[in-house]
Short mmCIF file of N, CA and C in Angstrom, two decimals:
data_model
loop_
_atom_site.label_atom_id
_atom_site.label_comp_id
_atom_site.label_asym_id
_atom_site.label_seq_id
_atom_site.Cartn_x
_atom_site.Cartn_y
_atom_site.Cartn_z
N UNK A 22 -15.94 -59.89 -13.75
CA UNK A 22 -15.82 -58.68 -12.86
C UNK A 22 -14.30 -58.42 -12.84
N UNK A 23 -13.38 -59.40 -12.69
CA UNK A 23 -11.99 -59.17 -12.56
C UNK A 23 -11.44 -58.51 -13.95
N UNK A 24 -11.94 -58.99 -15.12
CA UNK A 24 -11.48 -58.50 -16.35
C UNK A 24 -11.93 -56.94 -16.44
N UNK A 25 -13.13 -56.59 -16.06
CA UNK A 25 -13.61 -55.24 -16.14
C UNK A 25 -12.79 -54.48 -15.22
N UNK A 26 -12.45 -54.80 -14.04
CA UNK A 26 -11.57 -54.02 -13.11
C UNK A 26 -10.28 -53.87 -13.79
N UNK A 27 -9.67 -54.83 -14.21
CA UNK A 27 -8.36 -54.81 -14.90
C UNK A 27 -8.30 -53.95 -16.05
N UNK A 28 -9.38 -53.94 -16.86
CA UNK A 28 -9.49 -53.07 -17.99
C UNK A 28 -9.50 -51.61 -17.50
N UNK A 29 -10.35 -51.31 -16.52
CA UNK A 29 -10.44 -49.97 -16.03
C UNK A 29 -9.08 -49.44 -15.46
N UNK A 30 -8.46 -50.32 -14.71
CA UNK A 30 -7.10 -49.94 -14.26
C UNK A 30 -6.07 -49.60 -15.34
N UNK A 31 -6.14 -50.29 -16.38
CA UNK A 31 -5.24 -50.09 -17.53
C UNK A 31 -5.63 -48.80 -18.25
N UNK A 32 -6.90 -48.61 -18.35
CA UNK A 32 -7.33 -47.27 -18.97
C UNK A 32 -6.79 -46.05 -18.17
N UNK A 33 -6.96 -46.13 -16.90
CA UNK A 33 -6.52 -45.18 -15.99
C UNK A 33 -4.97 -44.91 -16.09
N UNK A 34 -4.25 -45.97 -16.08
CA UNK A 34 -2.87 -45.88 -16.26
C UNK A 34 -2.38 -45.33 -17.68
N UNK A 35 -3.19 -45.71 -18.73
CA UNK A 35 -2.81 -45.21 -20.03
C UNK A 35 -3.12 -43.52 -20.09
N UNK A 36 -4.22 -43.25 -19.50
CA UNK A 36 -4.58 -41.84 -19.47
C UNK A 36 -3.59 -41.06 -18.79
N UNK A 37 -3.13 -41.45 -17.62
CA UNK A 37 -2.20 -40.87 -16.73
C UNK A 37 -0.82 -40.65 -17.50
N UNK A 38 -0.42 -41.69 -18.27
CA UNK A 38 0.79 -41.62 -18.98
C UNK A 38 0.65 -40.64 -20.07
N UNK A 39 -0.43 -40.61 -20.74
CA UNK A 39 -0.66 -39.55 -21.80
C UNK A 39 -0.64 -38.20 -21.36
N UNK A 40 -1.25 -37.95 -20.19
CA UNK A 40 -1.19 -36.58 -19.70
C UNK A 40 0.11 -36.09 -19.08
N UNK A 41 0.91 -37.04 -18.76
CA UNK A 41 2.30 -36.77 -18.22
C UNK A 41 3.14 -36.29 -19.27
N UNK A 42 3.09 -36.56 -20.48
CA UNK A 42 3.77 -36.05 -21.55
C UNK A 42 3.33 -34.86 -22.32
N UNK A 43 2.09 -34.42 -21.92
CA UNK A 43 1.50 -33.20 -22.47
C UNK A 43 2.24 -31.95 -21.96
N UNK A 44 2.42 -30.89 -22.65
CA UNK A 44 2.99 -29.73 -22.08
C UNK A 44 2.21 -29.12 -21.08
N UNK A 45 2.72 -28.31 -20.02
CA UNK A 45 1.93 -27.82 -18.96
C UNK A 45 0.98 -26.81 -19.44
N UNK A 46 -0.32 -26.86 -18.77
CA UNK A 46 -1.24 -25.89 -19.11
C UNK A 46 -1.00 -24.44 -18.63
N UNK A 47 -1.63 -23.46 -19.38
CA UNK A 47 -1.39 -22.13 -18.90
C UNK A 47 -2.01 -21.93 -17.53
N UNK A 48 -1.28 -21.20 -16.72
CA UNK A 48 -1.63 -21.06 -15.35
C UNK A 48 -2.88 -20.19 -15.23
N UNK A 49 -3.75 -20.56 -14.38
CA UNK A 49 -5.00 -19.78 -14.05
C UNK A 49 -5.43 -20.24 -12.61
N UNK A 50 -6.28 -19.40 -12.06
CA UNK A 50 -6.71 -19.62 -10.63
C UNK A 50 -8.12 -20.31 -10.76
N UNK A 51 -8.36 -21.23 -9.82
CA UNK A 51 -9.60 -21.89 -9.86
C UNK A 51 -9.62 -22.81 -8.60
N UNK A 52 -10.82 -23.16 -8.20
CA UNK A 52 -11.00 -24.18 -7.16
C UNK A 52 -12.24 -25.06 -7.32
N UNK A 53 -12.20 -26.26 -6.90
CA UNK A 53 -13.43 -27.00 -6.87
C UNK A 53 -13.37 -27.79 -5.52
N UNK A 54 -14.57 -27.82 -4.99
CA UNK A 54 -14.62 -28.66 -3.63
C UNK A 54 -15.99 -29.17 -3.48
N UNK A 55 -16.03 -30.22 -2.76
CA UNK A 55 -17.34 -30.89 -2.57
C UNK A 55 -17.46 -31.19 -1.03
N UNK A 56 -18.74 -31.02 -0.47
CA UNK A 56 -19.07 -31.35 0.82
C UNK A 56 -20.31 -32.37 0.85
N UNK A 57 -20.23 -33.51 1.65
CA UNK A 57 -21.34 -34.22 1.76
C UNK A 57 -22.53 -33.58 2.22
N UNK A 58 -23.65 -34.02 1.63
CA UNK A 58 -24.95 -33.38 2.16
C UNK A 58 -25.47 -34.51 3.31
N UNK A 59 -25.50 -33.98 4.44
CA UNK A 59 -26.05 -34.81 5.64
C UNK A 59 -27.50 -35.40 5.37
N UNK A 60 -27.89 -36.46 5.82
CA UNK A 60 -29.18 -37.04 5.64
C UNK A 60 -30.12 -36.19 6.47
N UNK A 61 -31.28 -35.74 5.91
CA UNK A 61 -32.22 -35.01 6.70
C UNK A 61 -33.60 -35.32 6.12
N UNK A 62 -34.63 -34.96 6.86
CA UNK A 62 -36.09 -35.00 6.46
C UNK A 62 -36.64 -33.52 6.48
N UNK A 63 -37.60 -33.30 5.60
CA UNK A 63 -38.34 -32.10 5.60
C UNK A 63 -39.70 -32.33 4.97
N UNK A 64 -40.64 -31.46 5.20
CA UNK A 64 -42.03 -31.56 4.85
C UNK A 64 -42.43 -30.75 3.55
N UNK A 65 -43.05 -31.31 2.65
CA UNK A 65 -43.53 -30.65 1.42
C UNK A 65 -45.03 -31.08 1.26
N UNK A 66 -45.87 -30.18 1.46
CA UNK A 66 -47.39 -30.39 1.32
C UNK A 66 -47.81 -31.57 2.13
N UNK A 67 -47.34 -31.64 3.29
CA UNK A 67 -47.87 -32.61 4.31
C UNK A 67 -47.05 -33.92 4.03
N UNK A 68 -46.18 -34.07 3.15
CA UNK A 68 -45.46 -35.31 2.93
C UNK A 68 -44.05 -35.14 3.48
N UNK A 69 -43.61 -36.19 4.11
CA UNK A 69 -42.20 -36.09 4.71
C UNK A 69 -41.24 -36.70 3.52
N UNK A 70 -40.33 -35.79 3.30
CA UNK A 70 -39.32 -36.07 2.23
C UNK A 70 -37.96 -36.51 3.07
N UNK A 71 -37.32 -37.49 2.59
CA UNK A 71 -36.11 -37.93 3.18
C UNK A 71 -35.01 -37.80 2.11
N UNK A 72 -33.98 -37.19 2.57
CA UNK A 72 -32.65 -37.11 1.71
C UNK A 72 -31.65 -38.06 2.35
N UNK A 73 -31.32 -39.16 1.83
CA UNK A 73 -30.45 -40.13 2.34
C UNK A 73 -28.96 -39.61 2.20
N UNK A 74 -28.10 -40.38 2.71
CA UNK A 74 -26.62 -40.18 2.43
C UNK A 74 -26.33 -40.47 0.93
N UNK A 75 -25.28 -39.97 0.39
CA UNK A 75 -24.83 -40.31 -0.92
C UNK A 75 -24.94 -39.13 -1.86
N UNK A 76 -25.17 -38.03 -1.22
CA UNK A 76 -25.13 -36.66 -2.07
C UNK A 76 -24.02 -35.86 -1.80
N UNK A 77 -23.47 -35.08 -2.68
CA UNK A 77 -22.39 -34.23 -2.49
C UNK A 77 -22.73 -32.79 -3.14
N UNK A 78 -22.34 -31.70 -2.34
CA UNK A 78 -22.62 -30.44 -2.83
C UNK A 78 -21.28 -29.86 -3.33
N UNK A 79 -21.26 -29.64 -4.60
CA UNK A 79 -19.99 -29.17 -5.22
C UNK A 79 -19.96 -27.74 -5.66
N UNK A 80 -18.90 -27.08 -5.33
CA UNK A 80 -18.81 -25.55 -5.75
C UNK A 80 -17.48 -25.47 -6.46
N UNK A 81 -17.68 -24.82 -7.72
CA UNK A 81 -16.56 -24.57 -8.62
C UNK A 81 -16.42 -23.05 -8.80
N UNK A 82 -15.15 -22.63 -8.76
CA UNK A 82 -14.98 -21.15 -9.04
C UNK A 82 -13.73 -21.05 -9.94
N UNK A 83 -13.75 -20.18 -10.85
CA UNK A 83 -12.54 -19.85 -11.69
C UNK A 83 -12.39 -18.40 -11.78
N UNK A 84 -11.12 -17.95 -12.02
CA UNK A 84 -10.81 -16.54 -12.23
C UNK A 84 -9.29 -16.22 -12.00
N UNK A 85 -9.14 -15.02 -11.74
CA UNK A 85 -7.73 -14.49 -11.38
C UNK A 85 -7.88 -13.48 -10.38
N UNK A 86 -7.27 -13.71 -9.25
CA UNK A 86 -7.36 -12.75 -8.07
C UNK A 86 -8.77 -12.48 -7.76
N UNK A 87 -9.20 -11.20 -7.60
CA UNK A 87 -10.59 -10.92 -7.28
C UNK A 87 -11.57 -11.04 -8.37
N UNK A 88 -11.11 -11.33 -9.59
CA UNK A 88 -11.94 -11.40 -10.85
C UNK A 88 -12.49 -12.93 -10.87
N UNK A 89 -13.82 -13.12 -10.89
CA UNK A 89 -14.40 -14.41 -11.00
C UNK A 89 -15.01 -14.51 -12.33
N UNK A 90 -14.47 -15.45 -13.15
CA UNK A 90 -15.01 -15.56 -14.49
C UNK A 90 -15.98 -16.64 -14.68
N UNK A 91 -16.05 -17.50 -13.63
CA UNK A 91 -17.07 -18.78 -13.75
C UNK A 91 -17.26 -19.07 -12.26
N UNK A 92 -18.55 -19.36 -11.94
CA UNK A 92 -18.96 -19.97 -10.61
C UNK A 92 -20.20 -20.87 -10.81
N UNK A 93 -20.09 -22.01 -10.16
CA UNK A 93 -21.25 -22.99 -10.35
C UNK A 93 -21.33 -23.72 -9.05
N UNK A 94 -22.48 -24.21 -8.63
CA UNK A 94 -22.74 -24.95 -7.45
C UNK A 94 -23.93 -25.85 -7.77
N UNK A 95 -23.82 -27.15 -7.16
CA UNK A 95 -24.88 -28.13 -7.47
C UNK A 95 -24.67 -29.42 -6.68
N UNK A 96 -25.74 -30.16 -6.71
CA UNK A 96 -25.70 -31.46 -5.91
C UNK A 96 -25.65 -32.62 -6.95
N UNK A 97 -24.86 -33.55 -6.64
CA UNK A 97 -24.75 -34.76 -7.35
C UNK A 97 -25.02 -35.92 -6.32
N UNK A 98 -25.90 -36.88 -6.77
CA UNK A 98 -26.24 -37.97 -5.80
C UNK A 98 -25.83 -39.32 -6.40
N UNK A 99 -25.34 -40.13 -5.70
CA UNK A 99 -24.92 -41.56 -6.12
C UNK A 99 -25.37 -42.60 -5.13
N UNK A 100 -25.36 -43.83 -5.37
CA UNK A 100 -25.76 -44.84 -4.48
C UNK A 100 -27.15 -44.72 -4.03
N UNK A 101 -27.43 -44.76 -2.79
CA UNK A 101 -28.79 -44.64 -2.22
C UNK A 101 -29.28 -43.23 -2.51
N UNK A 102 -28.40 -42.26 -2.36
CA UNK A 102 -28.88 -40.78 -2.64
C UNK A 102 -29.48 -40.73 -4.04
N UNK A 103 -29.09 -41.35 -5.08
CA UNK A 103 -29.74 -41.28 -6.31
C UNK A 103 -31.18 -41.82 -6.39
N UNK A 104 -31.52 -42.57 -5.40
CA UNK A 104 -32.87 -43.08 -5.38
C UNK A 104 -33.90 -42.20 -4.73
N UNK A 105 -33.54 -41.04 -4.09
CA UNK A 105 -34.50 -40.19 -3.51
C UNK A 105 -35.26 -39.35 -4.45
N UNK A 106 -36.46 -38.80 -4.06
CA UNK A 106 -37.29 -38.14 -4.85
C UNK A 106 -36.77 -36.74 -5.25
N UNK A 107 -35.58 -36.29 -4.79
CA UNK A 107 -35.00 -35.11 -5.18
C UNK A 107 -35.14 -34.07 -4.11
N UNK A 108 -34.72 -32.77 -4.37
CA UNK A 108 -34.76 -31.75 -3.56
C UNK A 108 -35.87 -30.71 -3.85
N UNK A 109 -36.81 -30.59 -2.96
CA UNK A 109 -38.03 -29.75 -3.35
C UNK A 109 -37.74 -28.40 -2.70
N UNK A 110 -38.32 -27.26 -3.15
CA UNK A 110 -38.26 -25.99 -2.61
C UNK A 110 -36.79 -25.54 -2.27
N UNK A 111 -35.99 -25.81 -3.35
CA UNK A 111 -34.51 -25.58 -3.14
C UNK A 111 -34.08 -24.14 -3.73
N UNK A 112 -32.99 -23.79 -3.12
CA UNK A 112 -32.30 -22.44 -3.57
C UNK A 112 -30.84 -22.62 -3.35
N UNK A 113 -30.14 -21.99 -4.22
CA UNK A 113 -28.57 -21.95 -4.02
C UNK A 113 -28.26 -20.60 -3.95
N UNK A 114 -27.64 -20.16 -2.87
CA UNK A 114 -27.15 -18.72 -2.65
C UNK A 114 -25.56 -18.77 -2.78
N UNK A 115 -25.12 -17.62 -3.24
CA UNK A 115 -23.62 -17.33 -3.16
C UNK A 115 -23.28 -16.23 -2.32
N UNK A 116 -22.43 -16.33 -1.37
CA UNK A 116 -22.06 -15.25 -0.48
C UNK A 116 -20.60 -14.97 -0.64
N UNK A 117 -20.14 -13.69 -0.32
CA UNK A 117 -18.78 -13.26 -0.29
C UNK A 117 -18.48 -12.59 0.92
N UNK A 118 -17.32 -12.91 1.63
CA UNK A 118 -16.91 -12.46 2.90
C UNK A 118 -15.47 -11.80 2.75
N UNK A 119 -15.07 -10.84 3.56
CA UNK A 119 -13.75 -10.35 3.55
C UNK A 119 -12.88 -11.26 4.42
N UNK A 120 -11.68 -10.82 4.65
CA UNK A 120 -10.68 -11.63 5.30
C UNK A 120 -10.98 -11.67 6.88
N UNK A 121 -11.91 -10.83 7.27
CA UNK A 121 -12.39 -10.80 8.74
C UNK A 121 -13.67 -11.63 8.86
N UNK A 122 -13.97 -12.43 7.81
CA UNK A 122 -15.14 -13.27 7.73
C UNK A 122 -16.53 -12.43 7.87
N UNK A 123 -16.52 -11.23 7.46
CA UNK A 123 -17.64 -10.47 7.32
C UNK A 123 -18.26 -10.57 5.98
N UNK A 124 -19.55 -11.00 5.88
CA UNK A 124 -20.20 -11.09 4.63
C UNK A 124 -20.49 -9.71 4.14
N UNK A 125 -20.17 -9.41 2.86
CA UNK A 125 -20.31 -8.05 2.25
C UNK A 125 -21.26 -8.21 1.04
N UNK A 126 -21.46 -9.38 0.46
CA UNK A 126 -22.33 -9.40 -0.63
C UNK A 126 -23.02 -10.89 -0.65
N UNK A 127 -24.23 -10.89 -0.96
CA UNK A 127 -24.99 -12.11 -1.16
C UNK A 127 -25.78 -12.04 -2.52
N UNK A 128 -25.65 -13.19 -3.26
CA UNK A 128 -26.38 -13.33 -4.46
C UNK A 128 -27.34 -14.40 -4.19
N UNK A 129 -28.59 -14.08 -3.82
CA UNK A 129 -29.68 -15.07 -3.48
C UNK A 129 -30.09 -15.69 -4.82
N UNK A 130 -30.30 -17.04 -4.75
CA UNK A 130 -30.83 -17.65 -5.91
C UNK A 130 -32.47 -17.76 -5.81
N UNK A 131 -32.98 -18.14 -7.04
CA UNK A 131 -34.39 -18.25 -6.97
C UNK A 131 -34.88 -19.55 -6.23
N UNK A 132 -35.99 -19.51 -5.55
CA UNK A 132 -36.44 -20.73 -4.92
C UNK A 132 -37.26 -21.53 -5.96
N UNK A 133 -36.90 -22.81 -6.22
CA UNK A 133 -37.46 -23.62 -7.19
C UNK A 133 -38.44 -24.55 -6.47
N UNK A 134 -39.72 -24.49 -6.63
CA UNK A 134 -40.72 -25.26 -6.00
C UNK A 134 -40.78 -26.70 -6.58
N UNK A 135 -40.25 -26.91 -7.84
CA UNK A 135 -40.33 -28.31 -8.37
C UNK A 135 -39.25 -29.16 -7.63
N UNK A 136 -39.35 -30.37 -7.64
CA UNK A 136 -38.32 -31.28 -7.10
C UNK A 136 -37.30 -31.76 -8.24
N UNK A 137 -36.10 -31.44 -7.82
CA UNK A 137 -35.05 -31.96 -8.77
C UNK A 137 -33.88 -32.79 -8.04
N UNK A 138 -33.48 -33.88 -8.70
CA UNK A 138 -32.49 -34.68 -8.04
C UNK A 138 -31.13 -34.05 -8.05
N UNK A 139 -30.81 -33.20 -9.04
CA UNK A 139 -29.62 -32.59 -9.26
C UNK A 139 -29.76 -31.05 -9.42
N UNK A 140 -30.12 -30.38 -8.29
CA UNK A 140 -30.25 -28.93 -8.40
C UNK A 140 -28.85 -28.28 -8.72
N UNK A 141 -28.91 -27.27 -9.52
CA UNK A 141 -27.59 -26.55 -9.81
C UNK A 141 -27.92 -25.12 -10.19
N UNK A 142 -26.89 -24.29 -9.95
CA UNK A 142 -26.99 -22.79 -10.19
C UNK A 142 -25.61 -22.34 -10.71
N UNK A 143 -25.60 -21.51 -11.75
CA UNK A 143 -24.41 -20.72 -12.07
C UNK A 143 -24.63 -19.24 -11.65
N UNK A 144 -23.49 -18.54 -11.33
CA UNK A 144 -23.54 -17.20 -10.99
C UNK A 144 -22.78 -16.43 -12.01
N UNK A 145 -23.13 -15.23 -12.16
CA UNK A 145 -22.55 -14.31 -13.26
C UNK A 145 -21.03 -13.99 -12.88
N UNK A 146 -20.31 -13.66 -13.89
CA UNK A 146 -18.86 -13.31 -13.72
C UNK A 146 -19.03 -11.87 -12.91
N UNK A 147 -17.97 -11.74 -12.15
CA UNK A 147 -17.88 -10.42 -11.40
C UNK A 147 -16.41 -10.16 -10.80
N UNK A 148 -16.21 -8.99 -10.31
CA UNK A 148 -14.90 -8.60 -9.71
C UNK A 148 -15.26 -8.22 -8.29
N UNK A 149 -14.62 -8.86 -7.39
CA UNK A 149 -14.81 -8.67 -5.99
C UNK A 149 -14.13 -7.49 -5.51
N UNK A 150 -14.59 -6.72 -4.48
CA UNK A 150 -14.02 -5.46 -4.05
C UNK A 150 -12.78 -5.86 -3.10
N UNK A 151 -12.78 -7.08 -2.57
CA UNK A 151 -11.72 -7.42 -1.51
C UNK A 151 -11.47 -8.93 -1.48
N UNK A 152 -10.35 -9.22 -1.01
CA UNK A 152 -10.08 -10.72 -0.84
C UNK A 152 -10.89 -11.16 0.46
N UNK A 153 -10.93 -12.61 0.36
CA UNK A 153 -11.63 -13.27 1.47
C UNK A 153 -12.04 -14.57 1.12
N UNK A 154 -13.42 -14.69 0.99
CA UNK A 154 -13.83 -16.16 0.60
C UNK A 154 -15.19 -16.05 -0.08
N UNK A 155 -15.42 -16.97 -0.96
CA UNK A 155 -16.68 -17.09 -1.73
C UNK A 155 -17.20 -18.35 -1.27
N UNK A 156 -18.54 -18.43 -1.09
CA UNK A 156 -19.25 -19.62 -0.53
C UNK A 156 -20.57 -19.88 -1.40
N UNK A 157 -20.95 -21.00 -1.44
CA UNK A 157 -22.20 -21.51 -2.08
C UNK A 157 -22.96 -22.22 -0.94
N UNK A 158 -24.24 -22.04 -0.90
CA UNK A 158 -25.14 -22.55 0.17
C UNK A 158 -26.36 -23.18 -0.48
N UNK A 159 -26.62 -24.52 -0.12
CA UNK A 159 -27.85 -25.05 -0.60
C UNK A 159 -28.85 -24.90 0.67
N UNK A 160 -30.06 -24.34 0.22
CA UNK A 160 -31.24 -24.23 1.09
C UNK A 160 -32.37 -24.99 0.60
N UNK A 161 -32.99 -25.68 1.61
CA UNK A 161 -34.18 -26.52 1.31
C UNK A 161 -35.23 -26.06 2.22
N UNK A 162 -36.48 -25.66 1.67
CA UNK A 162 -37.50 -25.22 2.51
C UNK A 162 -37.01 -23.94 3.34
N UNK A 163 -36.22 -23.18 2.92
CA UNK A 163 -35.67 -22.01 3.50
C UNK A 163 -34.80 -22.33 4.69
N UNK A 164 -34.15 -23.50 4.83
CA UNK A 164 -33.14 -24.04 5.72
C UNK A 164 -31.83 -24.26 5.06
N UNK A 165 -30.82 -23.66 5.57
CA UNK A 165 -29.52 -23.90 5.00
C UNK A 165 -29.08 -25.38 5.48
N UNK A 166 -28.74 -26.24 4.45
CA UNK A 166 -28.49 -27.58 4.74
C UNK A 166 -26.99 -27.96 4.47
N UNK A 167 -26.32 -27.23 3.54
CA UNK A 167 -24.86 -27.47 3.32
C UNK A 167 -24.26 -26.25 2.67
N UNK A 168 -22.95 -26.04 2.95
CA UNK A 168 -22.23 -24.96 2.42
C UNK A 168 -20.92 -25.45 1.94
N UNK A 169 -20.29 -24.76 1.01
CA UNK A 169 -18.96 -25.08 0.54
C UNK A 169 -18.35 -23.79 0.18
N UNK A 170 -17.07 -23.53 0.71
CA UNK A 170 -16.41 -22.22 0.47
C UNK A 170 -15.05 -22.40 -0.10
N UNK A 171 -14.55 -21.37 -0.72
CA UNK A 171 -13.15 -21.14 -1.26
C UNK A 171 -12.61 -19.91 -0.85
N UNK A 172 -11.33 -19.93 -0.45
CA UNK A 172 -10.68 -18.55 -0.13
C UNK A 172 -10.16 -17.96 -1.33
N UNK A 173 -10.30 -16.66 -1.44
CA UNK A 173 -9.88 -15.88 -2.55
C UNK A 173 -8.63 -15.00 -2.06
N UNK A 174 -7.51 -15.37 -2.48
CA UNK A 174 -6.26 -14.69 -1.89
C UNK A 174 -5.38 -14.09 -3.19
N UNK A 175 -4.42 -13.33 -2.75
CA UNK A 175 -3.53 -12.78 -3.75
C UNK A 175 -2.63 -13.90 -4.40
#
């Protein structure tokens, strides 16, 4: 176990050193953020489903100013969370709000009746009419369970 740990540390240090000597990447705007999914229970066909701790809802957005070139959101589970039966009747929505926090656009996702351990959704590229924030929301059985947002500024 100690040898494996030492090998991993050396690999991380070598990668960091290699990246430090590379030329800087071209500037672009983007953000990635994750929010823990709180443990909860819900009913599917009379069966109680339990989502334990250990899952994270991640939202990625890339673009320049109000122009979004890529957007994705999904759930990754590890530890005990990876042992659950998945998320059933799930949907991921994207919402956009102005600087006064007033939602002006919603991109609702399709409700998936199948159970998936790693639900995920991409959204199409678009240009927003105003600055504010872009959010992704995970809904299970029609109930919003977790959200993750990024501010879109000049």
